[in-house]
Short mmCIF file of C-alpha atoms and ligand atoms in Angstrom, two decimals:
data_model
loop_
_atom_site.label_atom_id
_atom_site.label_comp_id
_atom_site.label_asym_id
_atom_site.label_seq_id
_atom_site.Cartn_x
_atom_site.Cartn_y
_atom_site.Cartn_z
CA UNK A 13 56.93 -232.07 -7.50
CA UNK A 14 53.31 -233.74 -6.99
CA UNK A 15 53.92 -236.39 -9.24
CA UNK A 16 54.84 -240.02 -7.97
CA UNK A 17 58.49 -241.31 -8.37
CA UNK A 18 60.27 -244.57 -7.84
CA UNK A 19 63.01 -244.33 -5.51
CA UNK A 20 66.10 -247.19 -5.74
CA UNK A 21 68.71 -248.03 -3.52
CA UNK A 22 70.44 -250.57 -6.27
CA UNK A 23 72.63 -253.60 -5.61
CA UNK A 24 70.63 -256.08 -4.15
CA UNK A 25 70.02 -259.65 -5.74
CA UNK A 26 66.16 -260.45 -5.74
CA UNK A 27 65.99 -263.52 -4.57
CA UNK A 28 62.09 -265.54 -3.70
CA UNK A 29 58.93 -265.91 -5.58
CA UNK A 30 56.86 -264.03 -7.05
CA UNK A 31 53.17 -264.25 -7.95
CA UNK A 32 52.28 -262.98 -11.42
CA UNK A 33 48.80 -261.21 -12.55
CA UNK A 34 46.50 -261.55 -15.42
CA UNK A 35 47.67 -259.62 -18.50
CA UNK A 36 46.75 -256.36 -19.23
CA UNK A 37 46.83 -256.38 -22.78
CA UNK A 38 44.38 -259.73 -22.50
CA UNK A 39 42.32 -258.03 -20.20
CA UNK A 40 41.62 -254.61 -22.12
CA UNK A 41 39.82 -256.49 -24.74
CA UNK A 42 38.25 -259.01 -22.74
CA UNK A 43 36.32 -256.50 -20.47
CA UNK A 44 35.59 -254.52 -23.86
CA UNK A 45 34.16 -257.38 -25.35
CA UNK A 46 32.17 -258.74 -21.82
CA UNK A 47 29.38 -255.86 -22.43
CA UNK A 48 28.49 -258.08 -26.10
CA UNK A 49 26.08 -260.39 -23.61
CA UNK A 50 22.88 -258.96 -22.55
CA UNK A 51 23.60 -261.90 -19.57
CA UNK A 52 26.21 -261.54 -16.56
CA UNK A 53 29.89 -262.12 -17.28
CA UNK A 54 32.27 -263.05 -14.73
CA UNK A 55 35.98 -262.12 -14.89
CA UNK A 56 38.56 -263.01 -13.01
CA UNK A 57 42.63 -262.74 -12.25
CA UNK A 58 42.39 -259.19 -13.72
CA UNK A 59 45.22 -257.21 -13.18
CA UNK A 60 44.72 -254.52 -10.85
CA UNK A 61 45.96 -251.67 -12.75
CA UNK A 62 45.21 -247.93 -14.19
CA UNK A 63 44.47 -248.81 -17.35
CA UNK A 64 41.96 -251.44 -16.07
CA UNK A 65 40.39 -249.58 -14.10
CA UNK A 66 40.12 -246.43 -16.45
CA UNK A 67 38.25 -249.11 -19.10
CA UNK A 68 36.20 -250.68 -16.37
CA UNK A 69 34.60 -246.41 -15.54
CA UNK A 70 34.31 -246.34 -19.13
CA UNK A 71 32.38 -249.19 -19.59
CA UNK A 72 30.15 -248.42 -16.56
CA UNK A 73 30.09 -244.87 -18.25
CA UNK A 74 28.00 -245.95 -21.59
CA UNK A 75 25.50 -247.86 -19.10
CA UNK A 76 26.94 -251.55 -18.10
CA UNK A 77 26.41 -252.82 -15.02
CA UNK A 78 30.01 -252.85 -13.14
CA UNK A 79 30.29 -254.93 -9.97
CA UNK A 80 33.79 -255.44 -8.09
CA UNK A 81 33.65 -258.38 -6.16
CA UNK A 82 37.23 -258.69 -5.26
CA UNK A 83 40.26 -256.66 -6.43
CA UNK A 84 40.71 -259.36 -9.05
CA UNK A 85 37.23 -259.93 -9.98
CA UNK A 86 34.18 -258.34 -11.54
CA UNK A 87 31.27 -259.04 -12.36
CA UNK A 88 29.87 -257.10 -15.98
CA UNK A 89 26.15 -256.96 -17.58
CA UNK A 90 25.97 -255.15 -20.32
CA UNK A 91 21.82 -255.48 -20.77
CA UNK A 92 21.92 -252.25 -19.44
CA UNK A 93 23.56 -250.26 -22.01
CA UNK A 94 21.95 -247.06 -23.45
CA UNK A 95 24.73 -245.16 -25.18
CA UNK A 96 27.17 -246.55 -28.06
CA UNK A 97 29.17 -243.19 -27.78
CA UNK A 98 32.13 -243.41 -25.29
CA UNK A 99 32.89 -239.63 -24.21
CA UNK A 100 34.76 -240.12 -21.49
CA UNK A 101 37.90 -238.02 -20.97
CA UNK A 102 40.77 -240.93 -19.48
CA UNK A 103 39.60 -243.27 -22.24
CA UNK A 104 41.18 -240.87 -24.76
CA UNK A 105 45.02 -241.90 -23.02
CA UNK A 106 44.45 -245.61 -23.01
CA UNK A 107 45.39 -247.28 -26.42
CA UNK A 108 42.73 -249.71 -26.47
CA UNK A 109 39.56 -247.67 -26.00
CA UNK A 110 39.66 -248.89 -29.31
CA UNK A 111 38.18 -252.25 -28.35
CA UNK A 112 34.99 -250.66 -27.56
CA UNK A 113 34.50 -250.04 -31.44
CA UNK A 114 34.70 -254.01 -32.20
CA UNK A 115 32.81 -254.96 -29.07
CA UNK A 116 29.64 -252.12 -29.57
CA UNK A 117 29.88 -252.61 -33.03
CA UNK A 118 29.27 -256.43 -32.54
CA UNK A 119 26.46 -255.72 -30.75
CA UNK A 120 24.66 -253.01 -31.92
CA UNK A 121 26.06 -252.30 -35.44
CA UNK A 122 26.87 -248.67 -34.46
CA UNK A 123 30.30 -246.89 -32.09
CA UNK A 124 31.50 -243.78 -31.35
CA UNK A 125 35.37 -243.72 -29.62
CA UNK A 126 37.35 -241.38 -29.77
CA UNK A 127 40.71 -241.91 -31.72
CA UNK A 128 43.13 -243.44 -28.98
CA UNK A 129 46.50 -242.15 -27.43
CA UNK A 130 48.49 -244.76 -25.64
CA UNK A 131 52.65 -244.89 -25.15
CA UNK A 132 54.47 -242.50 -27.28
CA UNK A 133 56.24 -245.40 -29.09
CA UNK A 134 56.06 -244.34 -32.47
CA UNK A 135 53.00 -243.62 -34.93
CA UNK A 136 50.39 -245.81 -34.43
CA UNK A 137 48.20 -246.28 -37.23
CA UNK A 138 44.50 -248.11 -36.96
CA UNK A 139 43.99 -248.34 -40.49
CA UNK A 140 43.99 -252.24 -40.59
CA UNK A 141 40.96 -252.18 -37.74
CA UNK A 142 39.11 -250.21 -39.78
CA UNK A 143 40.30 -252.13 -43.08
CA UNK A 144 38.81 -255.29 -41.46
CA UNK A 145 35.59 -253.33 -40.45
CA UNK A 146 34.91 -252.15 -43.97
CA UNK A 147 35.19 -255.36 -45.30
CA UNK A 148 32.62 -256.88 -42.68
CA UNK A 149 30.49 -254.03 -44.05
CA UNK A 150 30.78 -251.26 -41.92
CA UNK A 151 30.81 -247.80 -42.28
CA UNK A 152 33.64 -245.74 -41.09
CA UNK A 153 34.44 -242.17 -40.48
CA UNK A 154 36.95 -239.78 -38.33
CA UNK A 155 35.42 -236.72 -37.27
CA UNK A 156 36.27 -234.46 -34.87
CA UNK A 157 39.08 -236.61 -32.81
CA UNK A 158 36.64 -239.74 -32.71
CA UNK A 159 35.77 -242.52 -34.89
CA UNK A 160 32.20 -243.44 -35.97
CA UNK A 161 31.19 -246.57 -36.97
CA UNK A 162 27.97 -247.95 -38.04
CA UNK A 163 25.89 -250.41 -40.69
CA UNK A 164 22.72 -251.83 -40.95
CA UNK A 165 24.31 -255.37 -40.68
CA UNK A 166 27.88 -257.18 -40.94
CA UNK A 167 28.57 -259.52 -43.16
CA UNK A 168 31.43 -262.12 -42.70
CA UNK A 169 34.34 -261.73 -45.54
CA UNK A 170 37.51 -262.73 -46.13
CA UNK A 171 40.20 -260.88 -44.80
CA UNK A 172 44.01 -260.71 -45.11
CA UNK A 173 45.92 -258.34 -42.92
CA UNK A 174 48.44 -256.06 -44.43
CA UNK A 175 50.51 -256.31 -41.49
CA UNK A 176 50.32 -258.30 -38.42
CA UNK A 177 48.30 -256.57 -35.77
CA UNK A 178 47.28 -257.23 -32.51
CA UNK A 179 44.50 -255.26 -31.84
CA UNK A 180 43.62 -255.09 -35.38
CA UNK A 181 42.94 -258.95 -35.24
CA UNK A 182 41.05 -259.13 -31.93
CA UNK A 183 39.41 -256.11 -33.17
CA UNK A 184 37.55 -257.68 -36.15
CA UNK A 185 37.40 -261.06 -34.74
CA UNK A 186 35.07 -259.46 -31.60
CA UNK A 187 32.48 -257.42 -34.49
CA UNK A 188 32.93 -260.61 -36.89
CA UNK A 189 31.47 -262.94 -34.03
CA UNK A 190 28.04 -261.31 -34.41
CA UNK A 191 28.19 -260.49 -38.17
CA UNK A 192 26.29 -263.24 -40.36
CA UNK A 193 27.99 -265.73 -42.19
CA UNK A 194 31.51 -266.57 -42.50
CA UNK A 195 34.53 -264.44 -41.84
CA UNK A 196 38.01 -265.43 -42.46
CA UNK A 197 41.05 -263.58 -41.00
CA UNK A 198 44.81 -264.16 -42.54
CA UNK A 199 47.47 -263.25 -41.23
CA UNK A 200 46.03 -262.67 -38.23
CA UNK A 201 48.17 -262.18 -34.85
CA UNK A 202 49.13 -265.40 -32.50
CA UNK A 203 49.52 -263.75 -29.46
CA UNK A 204 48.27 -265.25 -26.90
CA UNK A 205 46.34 -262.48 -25.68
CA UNK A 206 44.55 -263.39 -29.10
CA UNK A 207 44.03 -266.67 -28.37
CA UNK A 208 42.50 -265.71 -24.85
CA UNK A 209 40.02 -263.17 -26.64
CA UNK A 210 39.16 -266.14 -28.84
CA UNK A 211 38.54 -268.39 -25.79
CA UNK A 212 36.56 -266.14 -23.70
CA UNK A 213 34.51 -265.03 -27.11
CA UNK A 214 33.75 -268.86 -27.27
CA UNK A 215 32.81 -269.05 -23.78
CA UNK A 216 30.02 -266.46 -24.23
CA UNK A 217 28.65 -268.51 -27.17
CA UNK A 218 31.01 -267.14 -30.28
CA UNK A 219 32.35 -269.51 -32.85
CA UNK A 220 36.03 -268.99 -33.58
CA UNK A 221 38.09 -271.13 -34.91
CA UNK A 222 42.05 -270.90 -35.35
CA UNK A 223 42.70 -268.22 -32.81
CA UNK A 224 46.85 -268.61 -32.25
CA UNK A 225 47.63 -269.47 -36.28
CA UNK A 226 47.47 -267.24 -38.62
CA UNK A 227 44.25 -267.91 -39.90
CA UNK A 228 41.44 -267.21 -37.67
CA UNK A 229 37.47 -268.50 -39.13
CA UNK A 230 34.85 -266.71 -37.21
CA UNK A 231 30.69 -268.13 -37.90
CA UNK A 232 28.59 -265.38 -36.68
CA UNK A 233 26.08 -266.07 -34.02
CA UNK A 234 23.24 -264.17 -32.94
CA UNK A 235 23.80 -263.56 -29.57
CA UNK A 236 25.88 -264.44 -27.03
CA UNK A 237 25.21 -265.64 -23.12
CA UNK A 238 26.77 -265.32 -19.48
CA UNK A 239 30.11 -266.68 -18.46
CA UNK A 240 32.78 -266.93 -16.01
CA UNK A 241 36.29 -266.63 -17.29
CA UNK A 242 40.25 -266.23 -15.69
CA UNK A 243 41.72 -264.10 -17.62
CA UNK A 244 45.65 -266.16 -18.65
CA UNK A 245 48.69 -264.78 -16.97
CA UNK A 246 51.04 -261.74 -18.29
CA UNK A 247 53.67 -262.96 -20.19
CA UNK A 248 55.32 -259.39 -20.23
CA UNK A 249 55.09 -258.88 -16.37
CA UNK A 250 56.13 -262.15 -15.60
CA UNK A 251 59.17 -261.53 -18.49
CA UNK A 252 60.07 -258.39 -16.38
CA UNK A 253 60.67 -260.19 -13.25
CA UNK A 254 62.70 -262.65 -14.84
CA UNK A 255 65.22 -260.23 -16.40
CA UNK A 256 65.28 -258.47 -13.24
CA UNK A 257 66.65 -261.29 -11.75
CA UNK A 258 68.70 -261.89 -14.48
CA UNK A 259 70.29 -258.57 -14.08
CA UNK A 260 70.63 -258.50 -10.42
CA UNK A 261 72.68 -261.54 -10.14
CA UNK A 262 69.79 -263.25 -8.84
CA UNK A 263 67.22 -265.79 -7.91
CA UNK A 264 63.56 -265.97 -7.98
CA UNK A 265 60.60 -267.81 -9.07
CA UNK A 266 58.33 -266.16 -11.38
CA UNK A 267 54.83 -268.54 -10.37
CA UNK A 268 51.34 -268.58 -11.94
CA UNK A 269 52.41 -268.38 -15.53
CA UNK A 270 52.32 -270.89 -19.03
CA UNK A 271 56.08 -270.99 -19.51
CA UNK A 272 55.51 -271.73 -23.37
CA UNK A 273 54.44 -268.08 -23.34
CA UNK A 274 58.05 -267.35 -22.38
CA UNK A 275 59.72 -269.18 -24.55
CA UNK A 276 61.47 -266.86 -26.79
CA UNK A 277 62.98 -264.65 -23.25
CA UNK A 278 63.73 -268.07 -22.02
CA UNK A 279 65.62 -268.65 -24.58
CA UNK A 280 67.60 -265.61 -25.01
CA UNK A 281 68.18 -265.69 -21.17
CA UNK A 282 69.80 -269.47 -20.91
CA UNK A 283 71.61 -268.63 -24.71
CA UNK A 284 73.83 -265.62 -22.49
CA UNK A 285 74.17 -267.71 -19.68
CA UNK A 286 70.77 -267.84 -16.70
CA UNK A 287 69.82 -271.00 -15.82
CA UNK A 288 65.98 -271.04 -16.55
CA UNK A 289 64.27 -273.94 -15.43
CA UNK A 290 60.62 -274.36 -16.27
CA UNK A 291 58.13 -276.39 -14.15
CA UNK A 292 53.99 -276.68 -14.72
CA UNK A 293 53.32 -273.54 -14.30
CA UNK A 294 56.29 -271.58 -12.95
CA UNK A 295 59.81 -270.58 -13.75
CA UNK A 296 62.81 -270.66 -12.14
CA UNK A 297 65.57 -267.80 -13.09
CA UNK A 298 69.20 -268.11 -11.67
CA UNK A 299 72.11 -265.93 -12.71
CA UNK A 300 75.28 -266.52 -10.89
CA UNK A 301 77.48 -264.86 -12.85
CA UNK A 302 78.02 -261.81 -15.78
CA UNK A 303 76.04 -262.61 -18.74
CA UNK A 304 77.66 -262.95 -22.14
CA UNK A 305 76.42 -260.61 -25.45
CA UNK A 306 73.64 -261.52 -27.54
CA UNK A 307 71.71 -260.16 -30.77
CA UNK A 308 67.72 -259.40 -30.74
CA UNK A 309 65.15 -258.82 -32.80
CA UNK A 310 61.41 -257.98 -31.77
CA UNK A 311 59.01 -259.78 -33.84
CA UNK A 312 55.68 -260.84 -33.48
CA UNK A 313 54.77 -263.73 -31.56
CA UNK A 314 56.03 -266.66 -30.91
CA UNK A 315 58.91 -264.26 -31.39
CA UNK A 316 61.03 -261.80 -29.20
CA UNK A 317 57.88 -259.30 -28.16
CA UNK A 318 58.57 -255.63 -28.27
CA UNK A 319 57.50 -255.45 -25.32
CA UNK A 320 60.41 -256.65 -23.52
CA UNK A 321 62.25 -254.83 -25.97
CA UNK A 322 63.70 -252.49 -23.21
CA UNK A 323 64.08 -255.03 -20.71
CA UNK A 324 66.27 -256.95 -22.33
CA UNK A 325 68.47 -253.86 -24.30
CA UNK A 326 68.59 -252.90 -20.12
CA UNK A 327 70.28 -256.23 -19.43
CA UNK A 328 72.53 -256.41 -22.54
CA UNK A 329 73.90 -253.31 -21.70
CA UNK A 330 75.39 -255.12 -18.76
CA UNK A 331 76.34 -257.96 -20.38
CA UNK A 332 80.10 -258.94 -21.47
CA UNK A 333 81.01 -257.56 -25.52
CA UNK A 334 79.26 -255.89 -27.47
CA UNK A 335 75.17 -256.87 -28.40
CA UNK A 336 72.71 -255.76 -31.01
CA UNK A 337 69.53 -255.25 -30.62
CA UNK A 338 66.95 -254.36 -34.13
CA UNK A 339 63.58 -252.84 -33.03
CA UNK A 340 61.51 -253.97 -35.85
CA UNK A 341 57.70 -253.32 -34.42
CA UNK A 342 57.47 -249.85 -33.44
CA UNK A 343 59.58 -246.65 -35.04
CA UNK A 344 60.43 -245.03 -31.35
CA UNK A 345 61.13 -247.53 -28.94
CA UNK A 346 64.37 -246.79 -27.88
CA UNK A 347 63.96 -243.44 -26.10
CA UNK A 348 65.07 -244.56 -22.96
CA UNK A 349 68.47 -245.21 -24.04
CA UNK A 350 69.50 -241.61 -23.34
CA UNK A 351 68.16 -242.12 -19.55
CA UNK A 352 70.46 -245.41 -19.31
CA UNK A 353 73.23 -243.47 -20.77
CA UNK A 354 72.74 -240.78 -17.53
CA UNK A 355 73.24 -244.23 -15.54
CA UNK A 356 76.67 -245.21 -17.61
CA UNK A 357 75.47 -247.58 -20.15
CA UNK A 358 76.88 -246.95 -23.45
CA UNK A 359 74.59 -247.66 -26.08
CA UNK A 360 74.32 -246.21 -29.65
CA UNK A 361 71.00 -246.10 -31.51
CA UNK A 362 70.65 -245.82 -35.61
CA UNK A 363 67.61 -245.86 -37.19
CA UNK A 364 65.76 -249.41 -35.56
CA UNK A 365 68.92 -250.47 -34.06
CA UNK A 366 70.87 -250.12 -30.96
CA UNK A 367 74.58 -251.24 -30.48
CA UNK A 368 75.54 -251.87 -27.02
CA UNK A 369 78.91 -252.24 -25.20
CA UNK A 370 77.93 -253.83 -22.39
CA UNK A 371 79.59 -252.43 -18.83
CA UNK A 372 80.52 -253.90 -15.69
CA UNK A 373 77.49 -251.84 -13.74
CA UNK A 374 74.87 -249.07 -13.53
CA UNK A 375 75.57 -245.78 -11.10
CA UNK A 376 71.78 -244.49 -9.67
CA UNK A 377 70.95 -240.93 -11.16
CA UNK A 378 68.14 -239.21 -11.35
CA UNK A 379 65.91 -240.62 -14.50
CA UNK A 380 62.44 -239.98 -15.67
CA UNK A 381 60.39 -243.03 -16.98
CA UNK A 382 59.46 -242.37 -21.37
CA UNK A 383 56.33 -245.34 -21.63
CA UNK A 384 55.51 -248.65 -19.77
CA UNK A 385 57.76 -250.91 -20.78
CA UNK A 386 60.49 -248.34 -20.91
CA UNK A 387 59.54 -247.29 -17.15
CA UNK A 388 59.87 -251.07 -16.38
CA UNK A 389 63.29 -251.48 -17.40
CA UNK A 390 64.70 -248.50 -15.69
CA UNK A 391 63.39 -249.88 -12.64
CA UNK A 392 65.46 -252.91 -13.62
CA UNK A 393 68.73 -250.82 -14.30
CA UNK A 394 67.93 -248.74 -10.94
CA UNK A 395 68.05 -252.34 -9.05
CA UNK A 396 71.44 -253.24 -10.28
CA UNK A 397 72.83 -249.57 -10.17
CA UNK A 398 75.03 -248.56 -7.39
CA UNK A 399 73.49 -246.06 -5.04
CA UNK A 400 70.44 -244.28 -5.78
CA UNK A 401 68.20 -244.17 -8.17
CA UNK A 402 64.86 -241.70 -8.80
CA UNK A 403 62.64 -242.51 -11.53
CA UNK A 404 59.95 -239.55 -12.29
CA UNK A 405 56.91 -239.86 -14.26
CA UNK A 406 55.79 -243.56 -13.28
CA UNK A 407 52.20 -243.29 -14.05
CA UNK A 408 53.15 -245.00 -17.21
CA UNK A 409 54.64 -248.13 -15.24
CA UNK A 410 51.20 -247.73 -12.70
CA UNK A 411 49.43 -248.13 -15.76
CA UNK A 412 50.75 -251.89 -16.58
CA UNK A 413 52.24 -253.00 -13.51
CA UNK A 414 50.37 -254.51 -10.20
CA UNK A 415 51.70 -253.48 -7.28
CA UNK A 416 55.64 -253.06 -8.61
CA UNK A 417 57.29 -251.59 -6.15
CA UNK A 418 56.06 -254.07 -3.73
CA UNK A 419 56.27 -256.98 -5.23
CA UNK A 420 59.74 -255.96 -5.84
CA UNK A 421 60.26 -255.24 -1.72
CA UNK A 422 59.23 -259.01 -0.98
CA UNK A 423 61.86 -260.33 -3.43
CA UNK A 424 64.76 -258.29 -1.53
CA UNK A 425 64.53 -255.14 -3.44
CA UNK A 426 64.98 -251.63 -1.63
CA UNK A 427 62.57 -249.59 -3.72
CA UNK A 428 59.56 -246.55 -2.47
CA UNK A 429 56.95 -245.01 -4.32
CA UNK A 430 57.24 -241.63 -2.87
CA UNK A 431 55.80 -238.51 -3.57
CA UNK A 432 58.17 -235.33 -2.74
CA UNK A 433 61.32 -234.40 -2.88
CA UNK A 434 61.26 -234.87 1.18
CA UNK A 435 60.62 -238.38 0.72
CA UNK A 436 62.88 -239.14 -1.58
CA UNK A 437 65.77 -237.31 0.57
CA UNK A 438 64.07 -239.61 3.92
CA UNK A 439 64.74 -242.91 1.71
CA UNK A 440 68.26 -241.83 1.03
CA UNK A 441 69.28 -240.55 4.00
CA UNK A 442 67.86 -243.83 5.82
CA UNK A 443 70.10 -246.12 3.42
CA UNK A 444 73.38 -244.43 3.77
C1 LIG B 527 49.51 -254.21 -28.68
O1 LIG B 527 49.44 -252.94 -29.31
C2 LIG B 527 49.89 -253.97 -27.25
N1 LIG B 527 48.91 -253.09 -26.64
C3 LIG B 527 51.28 -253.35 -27.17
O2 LIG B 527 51.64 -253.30 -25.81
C4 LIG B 527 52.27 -254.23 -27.91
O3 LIG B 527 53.52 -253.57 -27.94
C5 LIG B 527 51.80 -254.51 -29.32
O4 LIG B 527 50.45 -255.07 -29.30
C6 LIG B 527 52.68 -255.48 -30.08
O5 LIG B 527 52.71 -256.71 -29.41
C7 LIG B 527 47.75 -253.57 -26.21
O6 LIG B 527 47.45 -254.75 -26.31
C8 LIG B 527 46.80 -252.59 -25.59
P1 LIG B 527 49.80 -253.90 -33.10
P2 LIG B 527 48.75 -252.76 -30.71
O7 LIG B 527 48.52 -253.47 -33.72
O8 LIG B 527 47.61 -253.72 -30.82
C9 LIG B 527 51.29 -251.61 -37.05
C10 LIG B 527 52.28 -252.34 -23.78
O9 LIG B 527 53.38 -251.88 -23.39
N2 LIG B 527 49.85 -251.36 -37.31
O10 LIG B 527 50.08 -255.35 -32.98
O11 LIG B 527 48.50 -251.33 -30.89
C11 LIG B 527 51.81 -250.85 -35.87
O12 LIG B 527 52.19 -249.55 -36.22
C12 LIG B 527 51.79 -252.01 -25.17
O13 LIG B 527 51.56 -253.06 -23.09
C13 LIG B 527 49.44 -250.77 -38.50
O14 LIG B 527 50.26 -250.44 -39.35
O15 LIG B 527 49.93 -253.22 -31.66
C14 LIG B 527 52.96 -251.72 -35.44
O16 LIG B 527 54.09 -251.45 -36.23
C15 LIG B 527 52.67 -251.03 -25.85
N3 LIG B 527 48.11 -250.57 -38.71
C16 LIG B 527 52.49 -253.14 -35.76
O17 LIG B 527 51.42 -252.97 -36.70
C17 LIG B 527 47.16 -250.93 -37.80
O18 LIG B 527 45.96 -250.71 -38.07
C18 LIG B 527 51.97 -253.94 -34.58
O19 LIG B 527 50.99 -253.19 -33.86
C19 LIG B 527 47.58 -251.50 -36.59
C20 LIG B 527 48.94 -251.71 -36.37
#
């Protein structure tokens, strides 16, 4: 085998608290865009995961100055730069190696990234980054497997986003910060990973404006300075802990997070029947009973995000009647659905759409993890299941998720990274 599983012994409620991290998907961009100052930059509450730590060796690959001070914090200075052409191998797997375009080109009018991979949830086009990058005045091109960007200067325009995109947003708004003049983004993303990219942009010295509507107005400055910055807590981690609960008949805290980020799982969780109580800046998740059906649609934010797309399908599928659930981000995000099936659910999937009939419970079986999100909510159908579950190919979940399996332990769960089939025949043995 070689390759690390989960292994679950289902059936327990999670009951306690829970400490949530920084968010990844803040965090990507914000170290990207830390090597734009020629002056320190201080990060901190970074999540310590894969896909930080890939970008992190990247970034100290082209020449920045990496120092760990704590597992949470580092310490970036990107004076020390000599190369605008990221080679390195891992980068290639992360989905937001593309950051490194907006932040070098910000800086020093001229990138080199490879094209990025990411989670096999559907195609995953770029061609609004690059939209916004041409219109700034920027010279694109794709050759080889990696894109090259370069001008003699950017100039701030107005922009309107064919779709709304994440990364495409943060994207522009990091290479905008340093054009000259005035750029103006519409229909820009509200995430508020955005709106963290925004503030931490400002902290070094940027001047955004707008960051969290849907028009974003960017003045280009010349330079930007040192700062220290927390990066804000993940909304999806913290939304995965909460439906775990939810699904394991449970009880737990989810602390250290901004509960308006939450407010459209919140929502759907108290409409089929939790009790979610929020305080300053923690939330309280109680599920005494079977949940009742709901219908779900993933839209951007402040709407249902995709990514607790799975989570939540997970716990419908447990729920009482039947529930619908409309996918309406990404083309392939319901892959999983045949590993839940292996576990008993019944769900039916056509075109963007999946139809549950919700059962009374999960049975363990041996599953194997598609992407991140995916990954996470097998873990959560694993914790309800009766007996034993195995979940293969969790470098996905090790990618987005701090410390999972044992954050899950101190909230009651029986749950073992392992890594052989020995192992995983120790755990069960020791539980029956
Ligand atoms: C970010 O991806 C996240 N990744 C994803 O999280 C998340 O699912 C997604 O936003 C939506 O919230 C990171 O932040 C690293 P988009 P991103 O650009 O930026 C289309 C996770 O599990 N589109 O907002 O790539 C696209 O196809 C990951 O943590 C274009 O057509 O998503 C999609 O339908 C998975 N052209 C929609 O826009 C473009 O140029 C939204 O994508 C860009 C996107």
């Amino acid at each position: 085998m070689g390759m690390e599983c989960y292994v679950i012994k289902g059936g327990n409620p999670l009951a306690g608290e829970v400490e949530i991290a920084g968010a990844k998907n803040a965090a990507l961009p914000i170290i990207s865009a830390a090597i734009m100052s020629d002056e320190s930059v201080t990060l901190e509450n970074l999540p310590d995961v894969n896909d930080i730590n890939v970008l992190l060796d990247a970034v100290a690959g082209i020449g920045a100055h990496v120092e760990r001070i704590d597992r949470h914090t580092v310490k970036i200075n990107g004076s020390t730069i000599q190369d605008c052409c990221v080679e390195y191998d891992l980068i290639k797997k992360i989905r937001a190696s593309y950051y490194l375009l907006g932040a070098l080109l910000g800086k020093y009018n001229n990138a080199a990234v490879p094209l990025p991979g990411g989670c096999n949830i559907g195609s995953r086009p770029i061609d609004q980054h690059l939209k916004g990058f041409k219109a700034i005045g920027v010279n694109v091109s794709i050759e080889h497997g990696t894109i090259f960007a370069k001008c003699d200067h950017m100039r701030g325009a107005h922009i309107f986003m064919d779709v709304v995109s994440v990364g495409a947003t943060i994207n522009i708004m990091m290479a905008a910060s340093r054009a000259v003049g005035k750029t103006i983004i519409e229909n820009a993303a509200k995430e508020p990973h955005v709106v963290d990219v925004a503030n931490f942009l400002n902290s070094m010295g940027a001047d955004i404006k707008g960051a969290g509507t849907d028009v974003i107005r960017i003045n280009g400055v010349r330079s930007f300075h040192g700062c220290s910055y927390a990066i804000v807590p993940d909304m999806i981690e913290a939304g995965t802990f909460m439906i775990a609960a939810a699904a394991t008949k449970g009880d737990i805290v989810v602390k250290n997070v901004i509960p308006k980020h939450m407010e459209a799982v919140s929502a759907k969780l108290t409409e089929i029947g939790c009790e979610v109580d929020e305080f300053d800046d923690s939330i309280r998740v109680v599920a005494a009973r079977r949940l009742s059906r709901t219908h779900v649609k993933t839209q951007p934010y402040p709407g249902f995000p995709t990514d607790m797309q799975p989570q939540m399908t997970t716990l419908l599928a447990l729920s009482t009647g039947t529930s619908i659930v409309t996918e309406s981000i990404f083309e392939n995000r319901f892959k999983y659905v045949d590993e839940l099936a292996r576990m008993g659910a019944s769900i039916k999937v056509e075109g963007n759409t999946a139809i549950i009939d919700g059962i009374e419970g999960f049975t363990g079986a041996r599953i194997s993890s598609p992407d991140l999100r995916a990954g996470a909510a097998l873990v959560i159908a694993g914790l309800q299941a009766e007996g034993v579950t195995v979940i293969e190919d969790i470098a996905y979940i090790l990618r987005g998720y701090e410390n999972f399996d044992g954050k899950l332990r101190s909230l009651g769960a029986e749950i073992k990274k392992v890594e052989s089939e020995r192992e995983i025949e120790k755990f069960t043995f020791a539980i029956i």
